[in-house]
CSV table of N, CA and C in Angstrom, one decimal:
chain,number,residue,atom,x,y,z
D,198,UNK,N,-25.3,98.5,228.0
D,198,UNK,CA,-26.6,99.0,227.4
D,198,UNK,C,-27.6,97.9,227.5
D,199,UNK,N,-28.8,98.2,227.9
D,199,UNK,CA,-29.9,97.2,227.9
D,199,UNK,C,-30.4,97.0,226.5
D,200,UNK,N,-30.9,95.8,226.2
D,200,UNK,CA,-31.4,95.5,224.9
D,200,UNK,C,-32.8,94.9,225.1
D,201,UNK,N,-33.7,95.3,224.2
D,201,UNK,CA,-35.1,94.8,224.2
D,201,UNK,C,-35.0,93.3,224.0
D,202,UNK,N,-35.7,92.6,224.9
D,202,UNK,CA,-35.7,91.1,224.8
D,202,UNK,C,-37.1,90.7,224.3
D,203,UNK,N,-38.2,91.3,224.9
D,203,UNK,CA,-39.5,90.9,224.4
D,203,UNK,C,-40.5,92.1,224.7
D,204,UNK,N,-41.6,92.0,223.9
D,204,UNK,CA,-42.7,93.0,224.1
D,204,UNK,C,-43.9,92.1,224.3
D,205,UNK,N,-44.7,92.4,225.4
D,205,UNK,CA,-45.9,91.7,225.6
D,205,UNK,C,-47.1,92.6,225.2
D,206,UNK,N,-47.9,92.0,224.4
D,206,UNK,CA,-49.0,92.8,223.8
D,206,UNK,C,-50.3,92.0,224.1
D,207,UNK,N,-51.3,92.8,224.7
D,207,UNK,CA,-52.6,92.2,225.0
D,207,UNK,C,-53.6,92.4,223.8
D,208,UNK,N,-54.3,91.3,223.5
D,208,UNK,CA,-55.2,91.3,222.4
D,208,UNK,C,-56.5,90.6,222.7
D,209,UNK,N,-57.6,91.2,222.2
D,209,UNK,CA,-58.9,90.6,222.3
D,209,UNK,C,-59.0,89.2,221.6
D,210,UNK,N,-58.4,89.2,220.4
D,210,UNK,CA,-58.3,87.9,219.6
D,210,UNK,C,-56.8,87.6,219.4
D,211,UNK,N,-56.3,86.7,220.3
D,211,UNK,CA,-54.9,86.4,220.3
D,211,UNK,C,-54.5,85.7,219.0
D,212,UNK,N,-55.3,84.8,218.5
D,212,UNK,CA,-54.9,84.1,217.3
D,212,UNK,C,-54.9,85.0,216.1
D,213,UNK,N,-55.8,85.9,216.0
D,213,UNK,CA,-55.8,86.9,214.9
D,213,UNK,C,-54.6,87.8,214.9
D,214,UNK,N,-54.3,88.3,216.1
D,214,UNK,CA,-53.2,89.2,216.3
D,214,UNK,C,-51.9,88.5,215.9
D,215,UNK,N,-51.7,87.3,216.4
D,215,UNK,CA,-50.5,86.5,216.1
D,215,UNK,C,-50.4,86.3,214.6
D,216,UNK,N,-51.5,85.9,214.0
D,216,UNK,CA,-51.6,85.7,212.5
D,216,UNK,C,-51.1,87.0,211.8
D,217,UNK,N,-51.6,88.1,212.3
D,217,UNK,CA,-51.2,89.4,211.6
D,217,UNK,C,-49.6,89.5,211.7
D,218,UNK,N,-49.0,89.3,212.9
D,218,UNK,CA,-47.6,89.5,213.0
D,218,UNK,C,-46.8,88.5,212.1
D,219,UNK,N,-47.4,87.3,211.9
D,219,UNK,CA,-46.7,86.3,211.1
D,219,UNK,C,-46.9,86.7,209.6
D,220,UNK,N,-48.1,87.0,209.2
D,220,UNK,CA,-48.4,87.3,207.8
D,220,UNK,C,-47.8,88.6,207.3
D,221,UNK,N,-48.0,89.6,208.2
D,221,UNK,CA,-47.6,91.0,207.7
D,221,UNK,C,-46.1,91.3,208.0
D,222,UNK,N,-45.6,90.7,209.1
D,222,UNK,CA,-44.2,91.1,209.5
D,222,UNK,C,-43.2,89.9,209.4
D,223,UNK,N,-43.7,88.7,209.0
D,223,UNK,CA,-42.8,87.6,208.7
D,223,UNK,C,-42.3,87.0,210.0
D,224,UNK,N,-42.9,87.2,211.2
D,224,UNK,CA,-42.5,86.6,212.4
D,224,UNK,C,-42.7,85.1,212.4
D,225,UNK,N,-42.0,84.4,213.3
D,225,UNK,CA,-42.1,83.0,213.4
D,225,UNK,C,-42.9,82.7,214.7
D,226,UNK,N,-43.8,81.8,214.5
D,226,UNK,CA,-44.6,81.3,215.7
D,226,UNK,C,-43.7,80.3,216.5
D,227,UNK,N,-43.5,80.6,217.8
D,227,UNK,CA,-42.6,79.8,218.6
D,227,UNK,C,-43.4,78.8,219.4
D,228,UNK,N,-44.5,79.3,220.1
D,228,UNK,CA,-45.4,78.4,220.8
D,228,UNK,C,-46.7,79.0,221.2
D,229,UNK,N,-47.7,78.2,221.5
D,229,UNK,CA,-48.9,78.6,222.0
D,229,UNK,C,-49.0,78.0,223.4
D,230,UNK,N,-49.1,78.9,224.5
D,230,UNK,CA,-49.1,78.4,225.8
D,230,UNK,C,-50.4,77.9,226.3
D,231,UNK,N,-50.4,77.2,227.5
D,231,UNK,CA,-51.6,76.7,228.1
D,231,UNK,C,-52.7,77.8,228.3
D,232,UNK,N,-52.2,79.0,228.6
D,232,UNK,CA,-53.1,80.1,228.9
D,232,UNK,C,-53.5,80.9,227.7
D,233,UNK,N,-53.2,80.3,226.5
D,233,UNK,CA,-53.5,80.8,225.2
D,233,UNK,C,-52.7,81.9,224.7
D,234,UNK,N,-51.7,82.3,225.5
D,234,UNK,CA,-50.7,83.3,225.0
D,234,UNK,C,-49.9,82.7,223.8
D,235,UNK,N,-49.5,83.5,222.9
D,235,UNK,CA,-48.7,83.0,221.8
D,235,UNK,C,-47.4,83.8,221.7
D,236,UNK,N,-46.3,83.0,221.6
D,236,UNK,CA,-44.9,83.6,221.5
D,236,UNK,C,-44.5,83.6,220.1
D,237,UNK,N,-44.0,84.7,219.6
D,237,UNK,CA,-43.5,84.9,218.3
D,237,UNK,C,-42.1,85.5,218.3
D,238,UNK,N,-41.3,85.4,217.2
D,238,UNK,CA,-40.0,85.9,217.2
D,238,UNK,C,-39.6,86.4,215.8
D,239,UNK,N,-38.7,87.4,215.8
D,239,UNK,CA,-38.1,87.8,214.5
D,239,UNK,C,-36.7,87.3,214.5
D,240,UNK,N,-36.3,86.5,215.5
D,240,UNK,CA,-34.9,86.0,215.6
D,240,UNK,C,-34.1,86.8,216.6
D,241,UNK,N,-34.5,88.0,216.9
D,241,UNK,CA,-33.8,88.8,217.9
D,241,UNK,C,-34.7,89.2,219.0
D,242,UNK,N,-35.9,89.7,218.7
D,242,UNK,CA,-36.8,90.2,219.7
D,242,UNK,C,-38.1,89.4,219.6
D,243,UNK,N,-38.6,89.0,220.7
D,243,UNK,CA,-39.8,88.2,220.8
D,243,UNK,C,-41.0,89.1,221.1
D,244,UNK,N,-42.2,88.7,220.6
D,244,UNK,CA,-43.5,89.3,221.0
D,244,UNK,C,-44.3,88.2,221.6
D,245,UNK,N,-44.9,88.5,222.7
D,245,UNK,CA,-45.8,87.6,223.3
D,245,UNK,C,-47.2,88.2,223.2
D,246,UNK,N,-48.1,87.6,222.5
D,246,UNK,CA,-49.5,88.1,222.5
D,246,UNK,C,-50.3,87.4,223.6
D,247,UNK,N,-50.7,88.3,224.5
D,247,UNK,CA,-51.4,87.8,225.7
D,247,UNK,C,-52.9,88.0,225.6
D,248,UNK,N,-53.7,87.0,226.1
D,248,UNK,CA,-55.2,87.2,226.2
D,248,UNK,C,-55.4,88.3,227.2
D,249,UNK,N,-56.6,89.0,227.1
D,249,UNK,CA,-56.9,90.1,228.1
D,249,UNK,C,-56.9,89.6,229.5
D,250,UNK,N,-57.3,88.4,229.8
D,250,UNK,CA,-57.4,87.9,231.2
D,250,UNK,C,-56.1,87.2,231.7
D,251,UNK,N,-55.1,87.0,230.8
D,251,UNK,CA,-53.9,86.3,231.3
D,251,UNK,C,-53.3,87.0,232.4
D,252,UNK,N,-53.0,86.3,233.5
D,252,UNK,CA,-52.3,86.9,234.7
D,252,UNK,C,-53.2,87.6,235.6
D,253,UNK,N,-54.5,87.6,235.4
D,253,UNK,CA,-55.5,88.3,236.3
D,253,UNK,C,-56.2,87.3,237.1
D,254,UNK,N,-56.3,87.6,238.4
D,254,UNK,CA,-57.0,86.7,239.3
D,254,UNK,C,-58.5,86.6,238.9
D,255,UNK,N,-59.1,85.5,239.2
D,255,UNK,CA,-60.6,85.4,238.9
D,255,UNK,C,-61.3,86.5,239.6
D,256,UNK,N,-62.2,87.1,238.8
D,256,UNK,CA,-63.0,88.2,239.3
D,256,UNK,C,-62.4,89.5,239.1
D,257,UNK,N,-61.1,89.6,238.8
D,257,UNK,CA,-60.4,90.9,238.5
D,257,UNK,C,-60.8,91.3,237.1
D,258,UNK,N,-60.9,92.6,236.9
D,258,UNK,CA,-61.2,93.2,235.6
D,258,UNK,C,-60.1,92.8,234.6
D,259,UNK,N,-60.5,92.6,233.4
D,259,UNK,CA,-59.5,92.2,232.3
D,259,UNK,C,-58.6,93.4,232.0
D,260,UNK,N,-57.5,93.2,231.5
D,260,UNK,CA,-56.6,94.2,231.1
D,260,UNK,C,-57.0,94.8,229.8
D,261,UNK,N,-56.5,96.0,229.4
D,261,UNK,CA,-56.8,96.6,228.1
D,261,UNK,C,-56.0,96.1,227.0
D,262,UNK,N,-56.5,96.1,225.8
D,262,UNK,CA,-55.7,95.7,224.6
D,262,UNK,C,-54.5,96.7,224.4
D,263,UNK,N,-53.4,96.2,223.9
D,263,UNK,CA,-52.3,97.1,223.6
D,263,UNK,C,-51.0,96.6,224.3
D,264,UNK,N,-50.0,97.4,224.3
D,264,UNK,CA,-48.7,96.9,224.9
D,264,UNK,C,-48.9,96.8,226.4
D,265,UNK,N,-48.5,95.7,227.0
D,265,UNK,CA,-48.6,95.4,228.4
D,265,UNK,C,-47.3,95.8,229.1
D,266,UNK,N,-46.2,95.3,228.5
D,266,UNK,CA,-44.9,95.6,229.1
D,266,UNK,C,-43.8,95.3,228.1
D,267,UNK,N,-42.6,95.8,228.3
D,267,UNK,CA,-41.4,95.5,227.5
D,267,UNK,C,-40.4,95.0,228.4
D,268,UNK,N,-39.8,93.9,228.0
D,268,UNK,CA,-38.7,93.2,228.8
D,268,UNK,C,-37.3,93.5,228.2
D,269,UNK,N,-36.4,93.9,229.0
D,269,UNK,CA,-35.0,94.1,228.6
D,269,UNK,C,-34.1,93.2,229.2
D,270,UNK,N,-33.0,92.9,228.6
D,270,UNK,CA,-31.9,92.1,229.2
D,270,UNK,C,-30.7,93.1,229.3
D,271,UNK,N,-29.9,92.9,230.3
D,271,UNK,CA,-28.7,93.8,230.6
D,271,UNK,C,-27.5,92.9,231.0
D,272,UNK,N,-26.3,93.4,230.6
D,272,UNK,CA,-25.1,92.6,230.9
D,272,UNK,C,-24.8,92.7,232.4
D,273,UNK,N,-25.1,93.8,233.0
D,273,UNK,CA,-24.9,94.0,234.4
D,273,UNK,C,-26.1,94.5,235.1
D,274,UNK,N,-26.9,93.5,235.7
D,274,UNK,CA,-28.1,93.9,236.4
D,274,UNK,C,-28.0,95.0,237.4
D,275,UNK,N,-27.1,94.9,238.3
D,275,UNK,CA,-26.9,95.8,239.4
D,275,UNK,C,-26.7,97.3,238.8
D,276,UNK,N,-25.8,97.4,237.8
D,276,UNK,CA,-25.6,98.7,237.2
D,276,UNK,C,-26.8,99.2,236.5
D,277,UNK,N,-27.6,98.3,235.9
D,277,UNK,CA,-28.8,98.7,235.2
D,277,UNK,C,-29.8,99.2,236.2
D,278,UNK,N,-29.9,98.5,237.4
D,278,UNK,CA,-30.9,98.9,238.4
D,278,UNK,C,-30.5,100.3,238.9
D,279,UNK,N,-29.2,100.5,239.1
D,279,UNK,CA,-28.8,101.8,239.6
D,279,UNK,C,-29.2,102.9,238.6
D,280,UNK,N,-29.0,102.6,237.3
D,280,UNK,CA,-29.3,103.6,236.3
D,280,UNK,C,-30.9,103.9,236.2
D,281,UNK,N,-31.6,102.8,236.4
D,281,UNK,CA,-33.1,102.9,236.4
D,281,UNK,C,-33.5,103.8,237.5
D,282,UNK,N,-33.0,103.5,238.7
D,282,UNK,CA,-33.4,104.3,239.9
D,282,UNK,C,-32.9,105.7,239.8
D,283,UNK,N,-31.7,105.9,239.3
D,283,UNK,CA,-31.2,107.3,239.1
D,283,UNK,C,-32.1,108.1,238.1
D,284,UNK,N,-32.7,107.4,237.2
D,284,UNK,CA,-33.6,108.1,236.2
D,284,UNK,C,-35.0,108.2,236.8
D,285,UNK,N,-35.3,107.8,238.0
D,285,UNK,CA,-36.6,107.9,238.6
D,285,UNK,C,-37.5,106.7,238.7
D,286,UNK,N,-37.0,105.6,238.2
D,286,UNK,CA,-37.8,104.3,238.2
D,286,UNK,C,-37.9,103.8,239.7
D,287,UNK,N,-39.0,103.2,240.0
D,287,UNK,CA,-39.2,102.6,241.3
D,287,UNK,C,-39.3,101.1,241.1
D,288,UNK,N,-38.6,100.3,241.9
D,288,UNK,CA,-38.6,98.9,241.8
D,288,UNK,C,-40.0,98.4,242.3
D,289,UNK,N,-40.6,97.6,241.5
D,289,UNK,CA,-42.0,97.1,241.9
D,289,UNK,C,-41.9,95.7,242.4
D,290,UNK,N,-40.8,95.0,242.3
D,290,UNK,CA,-40.7,93.6,242.8
D,290,UNK,C,-39.8,92.7,241.9
D,291,UNK,N,-39.7,91.5,242.4
D,291,UNK,CA,-38.9,90.5,241.6
D,291,UNK,C,-39.8,89.3,241.4
D,292,UNK,N,-39.6,88.6,240.3
D,292,UNK,CA,-40.3,87.3,240.1
D,292,UNK,C,-39.3,86.2,240.2
D,293,UNK,N,-39.6,85.2,241.0
D,293,UNK,CA,-38.7,84.1,241.1
D,293,UNK,C,-39.5,82.8,240.8
D,294,UNK,N,-38.8,82.0,240.1
D,294,UNK,CA,-39.4,80.7,239.7
D,294,UNK,C,-38.7,79.6,240.5
D,295,UNK,N,-39.3,79.2,241.7
D,295,UNK,CA,-38.6,78.3,242.6
D,295,UNK,C,-37.3,78.9,243.1
D,296,UNK,N,-36.2,78.3,242.9
D,296,UNK,CA,-34.9,78.8,243.3
D,296,UNK,C,-34.2,79.7,242.2
D,297,UNK,N,-34.8,79.7,241.0
D,297,UNK,CA,-34.3,80.4,239.8
D,297,UNK,C,-34.7,81.8,239.8
D,298,UNK,N,-33.8,82.8,239.7
D,298,UNK,CA,-34.1,84.2,239.6
D,298,UNK,C,-34.7,84.4,238.2
D,299,UNK,N,-35.7,85.2,238.1
D,299,UNK,CA,-36.3,85.4,236.7
D,299,UNK,C,-36.2,86.8,236.3
D,300,UNK,N,-36.8,87.8,236.9
D,300,UNK,CA,-36.7,89.1,236.5
D,300,UNK,C,-37.1,90.1,237.6
D,301,UNK,N,-36.8,91.4,237.4
D,301,UNK,CA,-37.2,92.4,238.3
D,301,UNK,C,-38.1,93.4,237.5
D,302,UNK,N,-39.1,93.9,238.2
D,302,UNK,CA,-40.0,94.8,237.5
D,302,UNK,C,-39.8,96.2,238.1
D,303,UNK,N,-39.8,97.2,237.2
D,303,UNK,CA,-39.7,98.6,237.6
D,303,UNK,C,-40.9,99.4,237.0
């Protein structure tokens, strides 16, 4: 079974949204990234609060506020890929960091 690993949330005011998650939900601030994204955790699941322009090329329209994506981890990637495709998901690509495999997007 796949488990939720992180939820990425786009916000107009990243600091205010992160403060809300800390104050209202008791989440822990893990880090603030160079692109101003903020990583939070409840100890099991992480939330990354992303600026609207994070990950968009210069000149590209900004993203909309709200949930951007949800990341899952799975014990058996190949079996999980088979299940995703059998349920109708289409593979959108893989992200690699140098020689290290990172994730696949569906």
